[in-house]
């Protein structure tokens, strides 16, 4: 049997990516829950903030699901991205494919929880998608002077380009750990991070860092 840590295009099984796992169950829990909690709230600020916050903790799960499902189609744009990782036009998330789902989701949130909760959801999804794109570009075009955690997250997904059956996450490694698709040798870094800042913090995506610029002294 081929180890997932050594999986490449030739021996990767697309059907292995299609299953109901903890990431999907997590979203199936928090999305209805936030609708229930916010439906009768009168404060617009709380409604918008609550809609945004659901993706602060849920983006990593959605990112994991969509990324992994893209591997089920060998002809997808994502597979083209694996063939040419440095090409910025080959985006991981096919926005045309997701457009109908995006608006359908927002309409359902509007129906069940209200307009302002839907607005908060829309802002959260757009913001975290843009952040995802920025982080993903940094994986392939590594800036200098990153802090250790940011470097670890970029290293995490960079490993996925060599072994396609592991490290599907881009902005937070927690879902690979939960789903059992984490590279074994990289798990200690995640454990150390959870000890330092708490494991709950790993549900929040890495915000694309702005590399520190070296300052030059003028004389």
Coordinates of C-alpha atoms in Angstrom, one line a residue:
X1 CA 0.0 0.0 0.0
X2 CA 1.3 3.5 -0.9
X3 CA 1.7 5.8 2.0
X4 CA -0.3 9.1 1.8
X5 CA 3.0 10.8 2.7
X6 CA 4.4 9.7 -0.7
X7 CA 1.3 10.1 -2.8
X8 CA 1.7 11.9 -6.2
X9 CA -0.5 12.4 -9.2
X10 CA 0.2 8.9 -10.6
X11 CA -1.0 7.0 -7.6
X12 CA -3.4 9.4 -5.9
X13 CA -6.9 8.0 -5.5
X14 CA -9.5 10.7 -6.2
X15 CA -12.3 8.7 -4.5
X16 CA -10.4 8.9 -1.2
X17 CA -11.2 12.6 -1.1
X18 CA -15.0 12.1 -1.1
X19 CA -16.3 11.4 2.4
X20 CA -18.3 12.9 5.3
X21 CA -15.7 13.9 7.9
X22 CA -15.4 16.2 11.0
X23 CA -14.9 19.3 8.9
X24 CA -18.3 18.9 7.2
X25 CA -20.0 18.0 10.4
X26 CA -18.5 21.0 12.1
X27 CA -20.0 23.4 9.5
X28 CA -23.3 21.5 9.6
X29 CA -23.4 22.3 13.3
X30 CA -22.2 25.9 13.6
X31 CA -24.1 27.3 10.6
X32 CA -27.6 26.4 11.9
X33 CA -26.6 27.2 15.4
X34 CA -25.5 30.8 14.6
X35 CA -28.8 31.3 12.6
X36 CA -30.7 30.1 15.7
X37 CA -28.8 32.3 18.1
X38 CA -29.0 35.5 15.9
X39 CA -32.5 35.2 14.4
X40 CA -34.2 37.1 17.2
X41 CA -31.3 39.5 18.0
X42 CA -32.4 43.1 17.4
X43 CA -28.9 44.7 17.3
X44 CA -27.7 45.1 13.8
X45 CA -24.1 45.3 15.0
X46 CA -24.4 41.9 16.8
X47 CA -26.1 40.4 13.7
X48 CA -23.4 41.4 11.3
X49 CA -20.6 40.5 13.8
X50 CA -22.1 37.1 14.5
X51 CA -22.4 36.4 10.8
X52 CA -18.8 37.4 10.2
X53 CA -17.6 35.4 13.2
X54 CA -19.0 32.1 12.1
X55 CA -16.5 32.2 9.2
X56 CA -13.7 33.3 11.6
X57 CA -13.9 29.8 13.0
X58 CA -15.5 28.0 10.0
X59 CA -13.3 29.1 7.1
X60 CA -10.6 26.6 7.8
X61 CA -13.2 23.7 7.6
X62 CA -14.7 25.1 4.4
X63 CA -11.2 25.6 2.8
X64 CA -10.3 22.0 3.7
X65 CA -13.5 20.6 2.2
X66 CA -13.3 22.5 -1.1
X67 CA -9.6 21.9 -1.5
X68 CA -9.9 18.2 -0.9
X69 CA -12.9 17.8 -3.2
X70 CA -11.0 19.5 -6.0
X71 CA -8.7 16.5 -5.9
X72 CA -11.6 14.3 -7.0
X73 CA -11.5 15.8 -10.5
X74 CA -8.2 15.2 -12.3
X75 CA -9.2 17.7 -15.0
X76 CA -10.0 20.5 -12.6
X77 CA -8.2 23.9 -12.5
X78 CA -6.8 22.8 -9.2
X79 CA -5.1 19.8 -10.7
X80 CA -3.6 22.3 -13.3
X81 CA -2.4 24.3 -10.4
X82 CA -0.5 21.2 -9.1
X83 CA 1.1 20.8 -12.5
X84 CA 2.2 24.5 -12.5
X85 CA 2.2 25.8 -8.9
X86 CA 3.9 29.1 -9.8
X87 CA 1.2 30.2 -12.2
X88 CA -0.9 32.8 -10.3
X89 CA -3.8 32.4 -12.8
X90 CA -4.5 28.8 -11.7
X91 CA -6.5 29.5 -8.5
X92 CA -7.3 26.7 -6.0
X93 CA -11.0 27.8 -5.7
X94 CA -12.9 28.0 -8.9
X95 CA -15.0 31.0 -8.3
X96 CA -17.3 30.4 -11.2
X97 CA -18.2 27.0 -9.9
X98 CA -18.8 28.3 -6.4
X99 CA -20.8 31.5 -7.4
X100 CA -24.2 29.8 -7.4
X101 CA -23.5 28.1 -4.1
X102 CA -22.4 31.3 -2.5
X103 CA -25.5 33.2 -3.4
X104 CA -27.7 30.3 -2.6
X105 CA -26.1 30.0 0.9
X106 CA -26.6 33.8 1.5
X107 CA -30.2 33.6 0.5
X108 CA -30.8 30.7 2.9
X109 CA -29.1 32.6 5.8
X110 CA -31.3 35.7 4.9
X111 CA -34.4 33.5 5.1
X112 CA -33.6 31.8 8.4
X113 CA -31.7 34.5 10.3
X114 CA -32.3 37.8 8.6
X115 CA -30.7 40.3 6.2
X116 CA -27.9 41.6 8.4
X117 CA -26.8 38.1 9.4
X118 CA -26.5 37.3 5.7
X119 CA -24.5 40.5 5.2
X120 CA -22.1 39.5 8.0
X121 CA -21.7 36.1 6.4
X122 CA -21.0 37.6 3.0
X123 CA -18.3 40.0 4.4
X124 CA -16.7 37.1 6.3
X125 CA -16.6 34.8 3.3
X126 CA -15.2 37.5 1.0
X127 CA -12.6 38.6 3.6
X128 CA -11.4 35.1 4.4
X129 CA -11.3 34.1 0.8
X130 CA -9.0 37.1 0.0
X131 CA -6.9 36.3 2.9
X132 CA -6.7 32.6 1.7
X133 CA -5.5 33.8 -1.7
X134 CA -2.8 36.0 -0.1
X135 CA -1.6 33.2 2.2
X136 CA -1.6 30.7 -0.7
X137 CA 0.5 33.1 -2.9
X138 CA 3.0 33.3 0.0
X139 CA 3.3 29.5 0.0
X140 CA 4.8 29.7 -3.6
X141 CA 6.4 33.1 -3.3
X142 CA 7.9 33.1 0.2
X143 CA 8.5 36.6 1.7
X144 CA 11.4 37.2 4.0
X145 CA 11.3 38.0 7.7
X146 CA 8.2 35.9 8.6
X147 CA 7.5 35.0 12.2
X148 CA 8.0 31.3 13.1
X149 CA 4.2 30.5 13.2
X150 CA 3.6 32.1 9.8
X151 CA 6.6 30.2 8.3
X152 CA 5.2 26.9 9.8
X153 CA 1.8 27.4 8.2
X154 CA 3.4 28.2 4.8
X155 CA 5.7 25.1 5.1
X156 CA 2.6 23.1 6.0
X157 CA 0.8 23.6 2.7
X158 CA 4.1 23.6 0.7
X159 CA 4.4 19.9 1.7
X160 CA 1.1 19.2 0.0
X161 CA 2.6 20.0 -3.4
X162 CA 5.0 17.1 -3.0
X163 CA 2.5 14.6 -1.3
X164 CA -1.1 15.2 -2.5
X165 CA -2.7 13.0 0.2
X166 CA -1.7 15.2 3.1
X167 CA -1.7 18.8 4.3
X168 CA -4.8 20.1 2.4
X169 CA -5.2 23.1 4.7
X170 CA -3.7 26.4 3.7
X171 CA -4.5 29.0 6.4
X172 CA -4.7 26.7 9.5
X173 CA -3.4 23.1 9.9
X174 CA -6.0 22.1 12.5
X175 CA -8.4 20.3 10.1
X176 CA -5.6 18.1 8.7
X177 CA -4.8 17.1 12.2
X178 CA -8.5 16.4 13.0
X179 CA -9.2 14.6 9.7
X180 CA -6.0 12.5 9.9
X181 CA -4.4 14.0 6.8
X182 CA -1.5 15.8 8.5
X183 CA 2.1 15.0 7.7
X184 CA 3.3 13.0 10.8
X185 CA 6.7 14.7 10.9
X186 CA 5.0 18.2 11.0
X187 CA 2.6 17.5 13.8
X188 CA 5.0 18.5 16.7
X189 CA 4.9 22.1 15.4
X190 CA 1.1 22.2 15.8
X191 CA 1.3 20.6 19.2
X192 CA 3.8 23.3 20.3
X193 CA 1.6 26.0 19.0
X194 CA -1.4 24.7 20.8
X195 CA 0.6 24.6 24.1
X196 CA 1.7 28.2 23.6
X197 CA -1.6 29.8 22.6
X198 CA -4.3 27.2 23.2
X199 CA -5.7 24.7 20.7
X200 CA -8.9 26.7 20.1
X201 CA -6.8 29.4 18.5
X202 CA -5.9 27.0 15.7
X203 CA -9.4 27.2 14.4
X204 CA -8.8 30.8 13.4
X205 CA -7.0 31.2 10.0
X206 CA -3.6 32.7 9.7
X207 CA -4.0 36.3 8.6
X208 CA -1.6 36.9 5.7
X209 CA 1.4 38.6 7.3
X210 CA 3.0 41.7 6.0
X211 CA 6.7 40.9 5.9
X212 CA 8.9 43.1 8.1
X213 CA 11.2 45.4 6.1
X214 CA 14.8 45.7 7.0
X215 CA 15.6 49.2 8.1
X216 CA 18.8 50.8 6.9
X217 CA 20.5 53.3 9.1
X218 CA 21.3 56.5 7.3
X219 CA 24.4 58.5 8.1

